[in-house]
mmCIF file of C-alpha atoms and ligand atoms in Angstrom:
data_model
loop_
_atom_site.group_PDB
_atom_site.id
_atom_site.type_symbol
_atom_site.label_atom_id
_atom_site.label_comp_id
_atom_site.label_asym_id
_atom_site.label_seq_id
_atom_site.Cartn_x
_atom_site.Cartn_y
_atom_site.Cartn_z
ATOM 1 C CA UNK A 24 -0.049 0.338 0.120
ATOM 2 C CA UNK A 25 1.264 3.457 -1.065
ATOM 3 C CA UNK A 26 0.441 6.811 -1.041
ATOM 4 C CA UNK A 27 0.418 8.860 -4.139
ATOM 5 C CA UNK A 28 1.535 12.374 -4.243
ATOM 6 C CA UNK A 29 0.522 15.190 -6.603
ATOM 7 C CA UNK A 30 2.816 18.097 -6.619
ATOM 8 C CA UNK A 31 1.823 21.075 -8.516
ATOM 9 C CA UNK A 32 1.058 19.103 -11.936
ATOM 10 C CA UNK A 33 0.272 21.300 -14.810
ATOM 11 C CA UNK A 34 -1.288 20.084 -18.132
ATOM 12 C CA UNK A 35 -2.109 22.063 -21.143
ATOM 13 C CA UNK A 36 -3.480 21.196 -24.557
ATOM 14 C CA UNK A 37 -2.789 23.773 -26.667
ATOM 15 C CA UNK A 38 -5.170 26.878 -25.659
ATOM 16 C CA UNK A 39 -6.834 24.568 -22.774
ATOM 17 C CA UNK A 40 -5.239 24.455 -19.358
ATOM 18 C CA UNK A 41 -6.766 20.883 -18.464
ATOM 19 C CA UNK A 42 -4.587 20.590 -15.236
ATOM 20 C CA UNK A 43 -3.519 24.038 -13.240
ATOM 21 C CA UNK A 44 -0.955 23.227 -10.818
ATOM 22 C CA UNK A 45 -2.843 20.268 -8.682
ATOM 23 C CA UNK A 46 -1.640 19.071 -5.746
ATOM 24 C CA UNK A 47 -2.877 16.287 -3.591
ATOM 25 C CA UNK A 48 -1.966 13.490 -1.046
ATOM 26 C CA UNK A 49 -4.048 10.608 -1.903
ATOM 27 C CA UNK A 50 -3.548 8.224 1.010
ATOM 28 C CA UNK A 51 -2.056 4.579 1.021
ATOM 29 C CA UNK A 52 -4.761 2.134 0.861
ATOM 30 C CA UNK A 53 -7.540 4.648 0.171
ATOM 31 C CA UNK A 54 -10.040 5.021 -2.510
ATOM 32 C CA UNK A 55 -10.135 8.560 -3.329
ATOM 33 C CA UNK A 56 -12.866 9.707 -5.702
ATOM 34 C CA UNK A 57 -11.950 12.698 -8.260
ATOM 35 C CA UNK A 58 -15.425 14.279 -9.275
ATOM 36 C CA UNK A 59 -16.230 17.196 -11.125
ATOM 37 C CA UNK A 60 -18.171 18.136 -14.234
ATOM 38 C CA UNK A 61 -17.325 17.187 -17.691
ATOM 39 C CA UNK A 62 -14.241 18.672 -18.929
ATOM 40 C CA UNK A 63 -12.949 19.362 -15.491
ATOM 41 C CA UNK A 64 -9.768 17.512 -15.840
ATOM 42 C CA UNK A 65 -10.237 14.328 -13.993
ATOM 43 C CA UNK A 66 -9.471 12.056 -16.821
ATOM 44 C CA UNK A 67 -6.356 14.040 -17.870
ATOM 45 C CA UNK A 68 -5.364 13.917 -13.945
ATOM 46 C CA UNK A 69 -5.955 10.035 -13.805
ATOM 47 C CA UNK A 70 -4.025 9.312 -17.203
ATOM 48 C CA UNK A 71 -1.163 11.652 -15.934
ATOM 49 C CA UNK A 72 -1.165 9.245 -12.922
ATOM 50 C CA UNK A 73 -1.137 6.292 -15.400
ATOM 51 C CA UNK A 74 1.457 7.998 -17.507
ATOM 52 C CA UNK A 75 -0.732 7.880 -20.669
ATOM 53 C CA UNK A 76 -0.750 11.711 -20.448
ATOM 54 C CA UNK A 77 3.338 13.521 -20.028
ATOM 55 C CA UNK A 78 2.556 16.636 -17.680
ATOM 56 C CA UNK A 79 3.984 19.764 -18.339
ATOM 57 C CA UNK A 80 4.915 20.607 -14.900
ATOM 58 C CA UNK A 81 4.967 19.053 -11.464
ATOM 59 C CA UNK A 82 5.792 15.774 -10.014
ATOM 60 C CA UNK A 83 3.873 12.647 -9.512
ATOM 61 C CA UNK A 84 5.007 10.659 -6.400
ATOM 62 C CA UNK A 85 4.245 6.667 -5.628
ATOM 63 C CA UNK A 86 5.234 6.741 -2.009
ATOM 64 C CA UNK A 87 8.812 8.157 -2.511
ATOM 65 C CA UNK A 88 9.355 7.133 -5.907
ATOM 66 C CA UNK A 89 9.235 10.002 -8.263
ATOM 67 C CA UNK A 90 7.380 8.273 -11.486
ATOM 68 C CA UNK A 91 6.568 11.567 -13.333
ATOM 69 C CA UNK A 92 9.233 10.492 -16.287
ATOM 70 C CA UNK A 93 8.183 6.738 -16.010
ATOM 71 C CA UNK A 94 6.347 5.091 -19.006
ATOM 72 C CA UNK A 95 3.008 3.525 -17.667
ATOM 73 C CA UNK A 96 4.436 -0.006 -17.836
ATOM 74 C CA UNK A 97 6.904 0.647 -15.504
ATOM 75 C CA UNK A 98 4.616 2.586 -12.647
ATOM 76 C CA UNK A 99 3.086 -0.400 -11.362
ATOM 77 C CA UNK A 100 -0.614 0.795 -12.001
ATOM 78 C CA UNK A 101 -3.634 -0.535 -13.602
ATOM 79 C CA UNK A 102 -6.575 0.583 -15.288
ATOM 80 C CA UNK A 103 -9.999 -0.163 -15.515
ATOM 81 C CA UNK A 104 -11.911 1.883 -18.304
ATOM 82 C CA UNK A 105 -15.716 2.609 -18.798
ATOM 83 C CA UNK A 106 -15.847 0.589 -22.021
ATOM 84 C CA UNK A 107 -14.245 -2.381 -20.250
ATOM 85 C CA UNK A 108 -11.722 -2.608 -23.244
ATOM 86 C CA UNK A 109 -11.387 -6.343 -23.180
ATOM 87 C CA UNK A 110 -9.851 -8.274 -25.912
ATOM 88 C CA UNK A 111 -12.953 -9.779 -27.637
ATOM 89 C CA UNK A 112 -11.046 -12.631 -29.188
ATOM 90 C CA UNK A 113 -9.641 -13.959 -25.747
ATOM 91 C CA UNK A 114 -11.712 -16.112 -23.243
ATOM 92 C CA UNK A 115 -12.408 -14.602 -20.109
ATOM 93 C CA UNK A 116 -9.443 -16.601 -18.316
ATOM 94 C CA UNK A 117 -7.187 -15.581 -21.152
ATOM 95 C CA UNK A 118 -8.093 -11.788 -20.715
ATOM 96 C CA UNK A 119 -7.375 -11.993 -17.103
ATOM 97 C CA UNK A 120 -4.253 -14.352 -17.378
ATOM 98 C CA UNK A 121 -2.777 -11.897 -19.986
ATOM 99 C CA UNK A 122 -0.759 -9.992 -17.358
ATOM 100 C CA UNK A 123 0.599 -12.841 -15.314
ATOM 101 C CA UNK A 124 1.547 -14.773 -18.746
ATOM 102 C CA UNK A 125 3.927 -11.456 -19.698
ATOM 103 C CA UNK A 126 5.610 -11.721 -16.714
ATOM 104 C CA UNK A 127 6.334 -15.736 -17.258
ATOM 105 C CA UNK A 128 4.644 -16.806 -14.120
ATOM 106 C CA UNK A 129 4.681 -20.808 -13.938
ATOM 107 C CA UNK A 130 1.051 -22.210 -15.149
ATOM 108 C CA UNK A 131 0.110 -23.506 -11.918
ATOM 109 C CA UNK A 132 0.704 -19.780 -10.274
ATOM 110 C CA UNK A 133 -1.253 -18.271 -13.614
ATOM 111 C CA UNK A 134 -4.172 -20.813 -13.138
ATOM 112 C CA UNK A 135 -4.469 -20.280 -8.956
ATOM 113 C CA UNK A 136 -4.321 -16.514 -9.492
ATOM 114 C CA UNK A 137 -6.595 -16.398 -12.247
ATOM 115 C CA UNK A 138 -9.338 -18.239 -10.290
ATOM 116 C CA UNK A 139 -9.007 -16.646 -7.105
ATOM 117 C CA UNK A 140 -9.015 -13.071 -8.670
ATOM 118 C CA UNK A 141 -12.210 -14.265 -10.795
ATOM 119 C CA UNK A 142 -13.487 -15.606 -7.363
ATOM 120 C CA UNK A 143 -12.459 -11.902 -5.560
ATOM 121 C CA UNK A 144 -14.737 -10.348 -8.321
ATOM 122 C CA UNK A 145 -17.453 -12.571 -7.920
ATOM 123 C CA UNK A 146 -17.307 -13.971 -11.233
ATOM 124 C CA UNK A 147 -16.046 -17.646 -10.357
ATOM 125 C CA UNK A 148 -16.201 -20.407 -12.904
ATOM 126 C CA UNK A 149 -19.997 -20.803 -13.119
ATOM 127 C CA UNK A 150 -21.321 -22.119 -16.009
ATOM 128 C CA UNK A 151 -18.013 -22.090 -17.741
ATOM 129 C CA UNK A 152 -17.765 -18.281 -17.582
ATOM 130 C CA UNK A 153 -13.961 -18.663 -17.601
ATOM 131 C CA UNK A 154 -14.056 -19.966 -21.251
ATOM 132 C CA UNK A 155 -16.305 -17.567 -22.725
ATOM 133 C CA UNK A 156 -15.665 -14.569 -24.738
ATOM 134 C CA UNK A 157 -16.330 -11.193 -23.223
ATOM 135 C CA UNK A 158 -19.133 -10.876 -26.095
ATOM 136 C CA UNK A 159 -21.242 -13.358 -24.504
ATOM 137 C CA UNK A 160 -21.237 -11.572 -20.876
ATOM 138 C CA UNK A 161 -23.369 -8.918 -19.662
ATOM 139 C CA UNK A 162 -21.764 -5.500 -19.304
ATOM 140 C CA UNK A 163 -21.770 -6.095 -15.391
ATOM 141 C CA UNK A 164 -19.906 -9.292 -15.843
ATOM 142 C CA UNK A 165 -17.541 -7.805 -18.339
ATOM 143 C CA UNK A 166 -16.751 -5.032 -15.959
ATOM 144 C CA UNK A 167 -16.105 -7.592 -13.331
ATOM 145 C CA UNK A 168 -13.695 -9.408 -15.887
ATOM 146 C CA UNK A 169 -11.982 -5.826 -16.456
ATOM 147 C CA UNK A 170 -11.588 -5.496 -12.729
ATOM 148 C CA UNK A 171 -10.542 -9.192 -12.108
ATOM 149 C CA UNK A 172 -7.326 -8.420 -14.912
ATOM 150 C CA UNK A 173 -6.600 -5.259 -13.225
ATOM 151 C CA UNK A 174 -6.248 -6.916 -9.777
ATOM 152 C CA UNK A 175 -4.421 -9.779 -10.670
ATOM 153 C CA UNK A 176 -1.071 -8.149 -11.210
ATOM 154 C CA UNK A 177 -1.342 -6.772 -7.968
ATOM 155 C CA UNK A 178 -0.569 -2.816 -8.925
ATOM 156 C CA UNK A 179 0.808 -0.452 -6.507
ATOM 157 C CA UNK A 180 -2.263 1.734 -7.757
ATOM 158 C CA UNK A 181 -5.755 1.073 -9.354
ATOM 159 C CA UNK A 182 -6.781 3.524 -11.612
ATOM 160 C CA UNK A 183 -10.644 3.200 -12.472
ATOM 161 C CA UNK A 184 -12.074 5.909 -14.871
ATOM 162 C CA UNK A 185 -15.878 6.004 -14.854
ATOM 163 C CA UNK A 186 -16.008 2.151 -14.678
ATOM 164 C CA UNK A 187 -19.693 2.047 -13.904
ATOM 165 C CA UNK A 188 -21.074 4.554 -16.441
ATOM 166 C CA UNK A 189 -21.980 2.198 -19.272
ATOM 167 C CA UNK A 190 -24.092 -0.111 -16.977
ATOM 168 C CA UNK A 191 -27.615 0.387 -16.076
ATOM 169 C CA UNK A 192 -28.680 1.591 -12.654
ATOM 170 C CA UNK A 193 -29.415 -1.240 -10.944
ATOM 171 C CA UNK A 194 -25.688 -2.999 -11.868
ATOM 172 C CA UNK A 195 -24.095 0.294 -11.342
ATOM 173 C CA UNK A 196 -25.386 0.727 -7.900
ATOM 174 C CA UNK A 197 -24.624 -3.061 -6.905
ATOM 175 C CA UNK A 198 -21.163 -3.129 -8.270
ATOM 176 C CA UNK A 199 -20.260 0.090 -6.518
ATOM 177 C CA UNK A 200 -21.025 -1.761 -3.188
ATOM 178 C CA UNK A 201 -18.939 -4.429 -4.146
ATOM 179 C CA UNK A 202 -15.968 -2.482 -5.405
ATOM 180 C CA UNK A 203 -16.063 -0.751 -1.989
ATOM 181 C CA UNK A 204 -15.938 -4.164 0.031
ATOM 182 C CA UNK A 205 -13.425 -4.931 -2.577
ATOM 183 C CA UNK A 206 -11.020 -2.068 -1.793
ATOM 184 C CA UNK A 207 -11.447 -2.750 1.906
ATOM 185 C CA UNK A 208 -10.506 -6.193 1.750
ATOM 186 C CA UNK A 209 -7.543 -5.835 -0.544
ATOM 187 C CA UNK A 210 -6.479 -2.341 0.624
ATOM 188 C CA UNK A 211 -4.659 -1.276 -2.770
ATOM 189 C CA UNK A 212 -4.642 2.753 -3.035
ATOM 190 C CA UNK A 213 -7.589 3.312 -5.542
ATOM 191 C CA UNK A 214 -7.988 6.381 -7.308
ATOM 192 C CA UNK A 215 -11.543 6.373 -9.107
ATOM 193 C CA UNK A 216 -12.757 8.879 -11.790
ATOM 194 C CA UNK A 217 -16.629 9.943 -11.668
ATOM 195 C CA UNK A 218 -18.869 12.728 -12.703
ATOM 196 C CA UNK A 219 -21.486 10.785 -10.583
ATOM 197 C CA UNK A 220 -21.852 12.616 -7.206
ATOM 198 C CA UNK A 221 -23.834 10.115 -5.636
ATOM 199 C CA UNK A 222 -21.214 7.341 -6.776
ATOM 200 C CA UNK A 223 -18.342 9.497 -5.628
ATOM 201 C CA UNK A 224 -19.834 9.983 -1.822
ATOM 202 C CA UNK A 225 -21.212 6.449 -1.887
ATOM 203 C CA UNK A 226 -17.732 4.590 -2.676
ATOM 204 C CA UNK A 227 -15.076 6.897 -1.375
ATOM 205 C CA UNK A 228 -12.851 7.112 1.450
ATOM 206 C CA UNK A 229 -11.667 11.011 0.217
ATOM 207 C CA UNK A 230 -13.341 12.965 -2.323
ATOM 208 C CA UNK A 231 -11.394 15.374 -4.754
ATOM 209 C CA UNK A 232 -13.906 17.957 -6.211
ATOM 210 C CA UNK A 233 -12.517 19.284 -9.212
ATOM 211 C CA UNK A 234 -13.565 22.577 -11.302
ATOM 212 C CA UNK A 235 -11.912 23.799 -14.522
ATOM 213 C CA UNK A 236 -8.675 22.097 -13.936
ATOM 214 C CA UNK A 237 -8.178 23.285 -10.135
ATOM 215 C CA UNK A 238 -9.152 21.228 -6.867
ATOM 216 C CA UNK A 239 -11.635 23.195 -5.410
ATOM 217 C CA UNK A 240 -12.245 21.052 -2.238
ATOM 218 C CA UNK A 241 -10.922 17.855 -0.686
ATOM 219 C CA UNK A 242 -12.236 15.884 2.110
ATOM 220 C CA UNK A 243 -14.262 13.096 3.408
ATOM 221 C CA UNK A 244 -17.797 12.512 1.742
ATOM 222 C CA UNK A 245 -19.510 13.765 4.536
ATOM 223 C CA UNK A 246 -17.669 16.970 4.781
ATOM 224 C CA UNK A 247 -17.394 17.702 1.171
ATOM 225 C CA UNK A 248 -21.660 17.155 1.212
ATOM 226 C CA UNK A 249 -22.284 18.920 4.308
ATOM 227 C CA UNK A 250 -19.930 21.875 4.180
ATOM 228 C CA UNK A 251 -19.368 22.683 0.956
ATOM 229 C CA UNK A 252 -16.859 25.508 0.930
ATOM 230 C CA UNK A 253 -17.735 27.233 -2.394
ATOM 231 C CA UNK A 254 -21.197 27.908 -4.137
ATOM 232 C CA UNK A 255 -19.814 25.532 -6.963
ATOM 233 C CA UNK A 256 -19.249 22.745 -4.401
ATOM 234 C CA UNK A 257 -22.831 23.528 -2.853
ATOM 235 C CA UNK A 258 -24.458 23.648 -6.095
ATOM 236 C CA UNK A 259 -22.585 20.546 -7.585
ATOM 237 C CA UNK A 260 -23.746 18.154 -4.819
ATOM 238 C CA UNK A 261 -26.904 17.089 -4.413
ATOM 239 C CA UNK A 262 -29.736 18.523 -6.264
ATOM 240 C CA UNK A 263 -29.742 22.447 -5.410
ATOM 241 C CA UNK A 264 -31.595 25.505 -5.933
ATOM 242 C CA UNK A 265 -29.837 28.810 -6.487
ATOM 243 C CA UNK A 266 -31.107 32.265 -5.422
ATOM 244 C CA UNK A 267 -29.954 35.672 -5.485
ATOM 245 C CA UNK A 268 -30.648 37.804 -2.412
ATOM 246 C CA UNK A 269 -29.400 40.788 -0.692
ATOM 247 C CA UNK A 270 -27.669 40.489 2.945
ATOM 248 C CA UNK A 271 -28.153 42.503 5.457
ATOM 249 C CA UNK A 272 -27.430 42.494 9.184
ATOM 250 C CA UNK A 273 -29.760 39.771 10.606
ATOM 251 C CA UNK A 274 -31.521 39.117 7.402
ATOM 252 C CA UNK A 275 -31.485 38.069 3.527
ATOM 253 C CA UNK A 276 -33.771 39.776 1.138
ATOM 254 C CA UNK A 277 -35.330 37.433 -1.313
ATOM 255 C CA UNK A 278 -37.476 39.522 -3.685
ATOM 256 C CA UNK A 279 -39.985 41.147 -1.187
ATOM 257 C CA UNK A 280 -39.103 38.244 1.022
ATOM 258 C CA UNK A 281 -36.913 38.042 4.107
ATOM 259 C CA UNK A 282 -35.204 35.318 5.494
ATOM 260 C CA UNK A 283 -33.374 35.220 9.239
ATOM 261 C CA UNK A 284 -29.615 35.223 8.676
ATOM 262 C CA UNK A 285 -26.609 35.163 11.229
ATOM 263 C CA UNK A 286 -23.982 35.190 8.872
ATOM 264 C CA UNK A 287 -21.052 37.975 8.404
ATOM 265 C CA UNK A 288 -21.633 38.955 4.657
ATOM 266 C CA UNK A 289 -23.779 42.130 3.523
ATOM 267 C CA UNK A 290 -24.625 42.937 -0.269
ATOM 268 C CA UNK A 291 -25.616 40.499 -2.893
ATOM 269 C CA UNK A 292 -25.424 37.070 -2.031
ATOM 270 C CA UNK A 293 -25.914 33.608 -3.626
ATOM 271 C CA UNK A 294 -28.062 31.714 -1.524
ATOM 272 C CA UNK A 295 -28.006 27.657 -2.220
ATOM 273 C CA UNK A 296 -30.302 25.355 -0.599
ATOM 274 C CA UNK A 297 -30.939 21.552 -1.353
ATOM 275 C CA UNK A 298 -34.112 20.448 -2.360
ATOM 276 C CA UNK A 299 -33.690 17.563 -0.178
ATOM 277 C CA UNK A 300 -33.087 19.955 2.898
ATOM 278 C CA UNK A 301 -36.609 22.043 2.466
ATOM 279 C CA UNK A 302 -39.969 20.997 3.070
ATOM 280 C CA UNK A 303 -43.336 22.349 1.731
ATOM 281 C CA UNK A 304 -46.167 23.660 4.076
ATOM 282 C CA UNK A 305 -49.449 23.353 2.518
ATOM 283 C CA UNK A 306 -51.155 25.737 4.906
ATOM 284 C CA UNK A 307 -49.306 28.886 5.013
ATOM 285 C CA UNK A 308 -48.353 30.142 8.374
ATOM 286 C CA UNK A 309 -46.711 33.365 9.352
ATOM 287 C CA UNK A 310 -44.209 34.297 11.396
ATOM 288 C CA UNK A 311 -41.464 31.404 11.024
ATOM 289 C CA UNK A 312 -38.035 33.150 10.013
ATOM 290 C CA UNK A 313 -36.542 30.643 7.667
ATOM 291 C CA UNK A 314 -39.718 30.205 5.312
ATOM 292 C CA UNK A 315 -40.238 31.584 2.022
ATOM 293 C CA UNK A 316 -43.580 31.833 0.491
ATOM 294 C CA UNK A 317 -44.316 30.635 -2.977
ATOM 295 C CA UNK A 318 -46.666 29.189 -5.632
ATOM 296 C CA UNK A 319 -46.444 25.164 -6.033
ATOM 297 C CA UNK A 320 -46.770 24.589 -9.885
ATOM 298 C CA UNK A 321 -46.095 21.257 -10.196
ATOM 299 C CA UNK A 322 -45.455 17.957 -8.300
ATOM 300 C CA UNK A 323 -43.478 15.254 -9.885
ATOM 301 C CA UNK A 324 -43.433 11.694 -9.014
ATOM 302 C CA UNK A 325 -39.868 10.569 -8.420
ATOM 303 C CA UNK A 326 -40.443 6.938 -7.068
ATOM 304 C CA UNK A 327 -38.822 7.470 -3.978
ATOM 305 C CA UNK A 328 -40.262 10.672 -3.471
ATOM 306 C CA UNK A 329 -41.963 13.594 -5.193
ATOM 307 C CA UNK A 330 -39.837 16.508 -6.494
ATOM 308 C CA UNK A 331 -42.156 19.973 -5.973
ATOM 309 C CA UNK A 332 -41.540 22.803 -8.124
ATOM 310 C CA UNK A 333 -42.338 25.951 -6.468
ATOM 311 C CA UNK A 334 -41.956 29.412 -7.819
ATOM 312 C CA UNK A 335 -40.731 32.157 -5.738
ATOM 313 C CA UNK A 336 -40.420 35.550 -7.357
ATOM 314 C CA UNK A 337 -38.464 34.789 -10.529
ATOM 315 C CA UNK A 338 -36.725 31.539 -9.425
ATOM 316 C CA UNK A 339 -38.033 28.109 -9.251
ATOM 317 C CA UNK A 340 -37.010 26.143 -6.311
ATOM 318 C CA UNK A 341 -36.846 22.361 -6.156
ATOM 319 C CA UNK A 342 -38.296 20.716 -3.244
ATOM 320 C CA UNK A 343 -38.247 17.126 -2.323
ATOM 321 C CA UNK A 344 -41.146 15.533 0.056
ATOM 322 C CA UNK A 345 -42.607 11.989 1.042
ATOM 323 C CA UNK A 346 -46.273 13.187 -0.640
ATOM 324 C CA UNK A 347 -47.881 14.962 -3.303
ATOM 325 C CA UNK A 348 -49.136 18.526 -2.598
ATOM 326 C CA UNK A 349 -51.876 20.565 -4.551
ATOM 327 C CA UNK A 350 -50.552 23.171 -6.850
ATOM 328 C CA UNK A 351 -51.188 26.711 -5.044
ATOM 329 C CA UNK A 352 -49.899 29.067 -2.238
ATOM 330 C CA UNK A 353 -47.262 27.289 -0.068
ATOM 331 C CA UNK A 354 -44.560 27.730 2.179
ATOM 332 C CA UNK A 355 -40.875 26.450 1.727
ATOM 333 C CA UNK A 356 -39.227 25.919 5.168
ATOM 334 C CA UNK A 357 -35.405 26.105 5.038
ATOM 335 C CA UNK A 358 -33.775 24.610 8.105
ATOM 336 C CA UNK A 359 -31.329 26.908 9.935
ATOM 337 C CA UNK A 360 -27.713 25.318 9.053
ATOM 338 C CA UNK A 361 -28.824 24.282 5.739
ATOM 339 C CA UNK A 362 -28.748 27.458 4.278
ATOM 340 C CA UNK A 363 -25.722 28.407 2.415
ATOM 341 C CA UNK A 364 -24.771 32.091 1.949
ATOM 342 C CA UNK A 365 -21.839 33.153 -0.918
ATOM 343 C CA UNK A 366 -20.946 36.516 -1.501
ATOM 344 C CA UNK A 367 -22.570 37.279 -5.335
ATOM 345 C CA UNK A 368 -19.281 38.637 -6.160
ATOM 346 C CA UNK A 369 -17.447 35.419 -6.417
ATOM 347 C CA UNK A 370 -19.891 34.017 -8.347
ATOM 348 C CA UNK A 371 -20.912 36.253 -11.350
HETATM 349 P P1 ATP B 18 -15.456 13.981 -18.795
HETATM 350 O O1 ATP B 18 -16.091 13.818 -17.960
HETATM 351 O O2 ATP B 18 -16.314 14.833 -19.836
HETATM 352 O O3 ATP B 18 -14.205 12.935 -19.301
HETATM 353 P P2 ATP B 18 -13.062 15.360 -17.972
HETATM 354 O O4 ATP B 18 -13.101 16.067 -16.545
HETATM 355 O O5 ATP B 18 -12.270 13.968 -17.457
HETATM 356 O O6 ATP B 18 -14.229 15.542 -18.439
HETATM 357 P P3 ATP B 18 -10.719 16.035 -19.326
HETATM 358 O O7 ATP B 18 -11.054 14.898 -20.363
HETATM 359 O O8 ATP B 18 -9.438 15.889 -18.148
HETATM 360 O O9 ATP B 18 -12.147 16.376 -18.551
HETATM 361 O O10 ATP B 18 -10.153 17.104 -19.922
HETATM 362 C C1 ATP B 18 -10.056 18.470 -19.366
HETATM 363 C C2 ATP B 18 -9.952 19.438 -20.501
HETATM 364 O O11 ATP B 18 -8.374 19.029 -21.406
HETATM 365 C C3 ATP B 18 -11.255 19.627 -21.612
HETATM 366 O O12 ATP B 18 -11.203 21.008 -22.071
HETATM 367 C C4 ATP B 18 -10.707 18.385 -22.499
HETATM 368 O O13 ATP B 18 -11.365 19.313 -24.063
HETATM 369 C C5 ATP B 18 -9.328 18.869 -22.423
HETATM 370 N N1 ATP B 18 -8.631 18.167 -23.454
HETATM 371 C C6 ATP B 18 -8.390 16.663 -22.931
HETATM 372 N N2 ATP B 18 -7.676 15.818 -23.815
HETATM 373 C C7 ATP B 18 -7.133 16.493 -24.524
HETATM 374 C C8 ATP B 18 -6.435 15.927 -25.841
HETATM 375 N N3 ATP B 18 -5.959 15.090 -26.062
HETATM 376 N N4 ATP B 18 -6.271 17.267 -26.706
HETATM 377 C C9 ATP B 18 -6.859 18.311 -26.397
HETATM 378 N N5 ATP B 18 -7.596 18.869 -25.453
HETATM 379 C C10 ATP B 18 -7.711 17.660 -24.505
#
């Protein structure tokens, strides 16, 4: 188990600064998720760690080894891709055995390691799967094989690039639990790129949130979600509402309404509140400080909950709740401590 150190790593593609001096310490034996919107530089960072991208500046360290100038095959990493990237003409067994055969391991070792690893990813040899070609497997099974092929060589660092994005929702949910368990069991340092915030929060020990080639926040999943350090982080995680407001001592003005506010900001601010934190009151009460009056325009049934669309002035707030509600006048309650307020000037 080794930590991975990223020191001021920069990468430019023509006019695009894909990485702007990224520095990170990725824990030994931990699963770190790199999360961020499309184009933020996640894949470039992962590929730089793998050695597929030559960085323009900075250093990449595996433990004490500076691997910045090493070719991919000398770094001791393995990678799992979104599209599985299995060799179609080889059987499952041969796909997984490939890396061991290249290392010229004796046949009994190849056999036992391949079978043990297929077992680890819960493929086993049921129904002769090991002899099938990848095309005769489901997407979930193919990704298990890809995972086995990466793990069998006992990489120093396992890199996963959106590994579950091609799978349907149910398989994705199941496999992410299994990857989490597997990682705890074998303790390999893993770096997992995803644009799916729920996946990152569910699977990782640490989450690194990126935007426009920079790390904007890093921390435990709960910390990233509950204590977003910027409007970007607050807005990116969860289904969020953005409201323009003006902060004054003790209150926030939202259009012609007022919310209680005890923070330090004054002047134009951006208020971010997650749909899951808000509740709806069908019968308006007066006097409660952290409420906004609005008009319920629509309620959509999303399976586990309803999502209500409430017009408040020019804005439409998304509010999640357990029950349907009738269109008309409502109040939206915002619990104290779940209202995040950022200076407007920093977020044009
Ligand atoms: P996605 O989730 O869409 O894959 P990402 O966060 O992984 O996005 P990157 O693929 O790292 O983003 O790309 C970061 C930026 O660098 C983007 O603006 C992208 O267009 C650019 N970029 C990446 N690879 C190249 C390349 N080979 N040539 C030119 N520009 C590139």
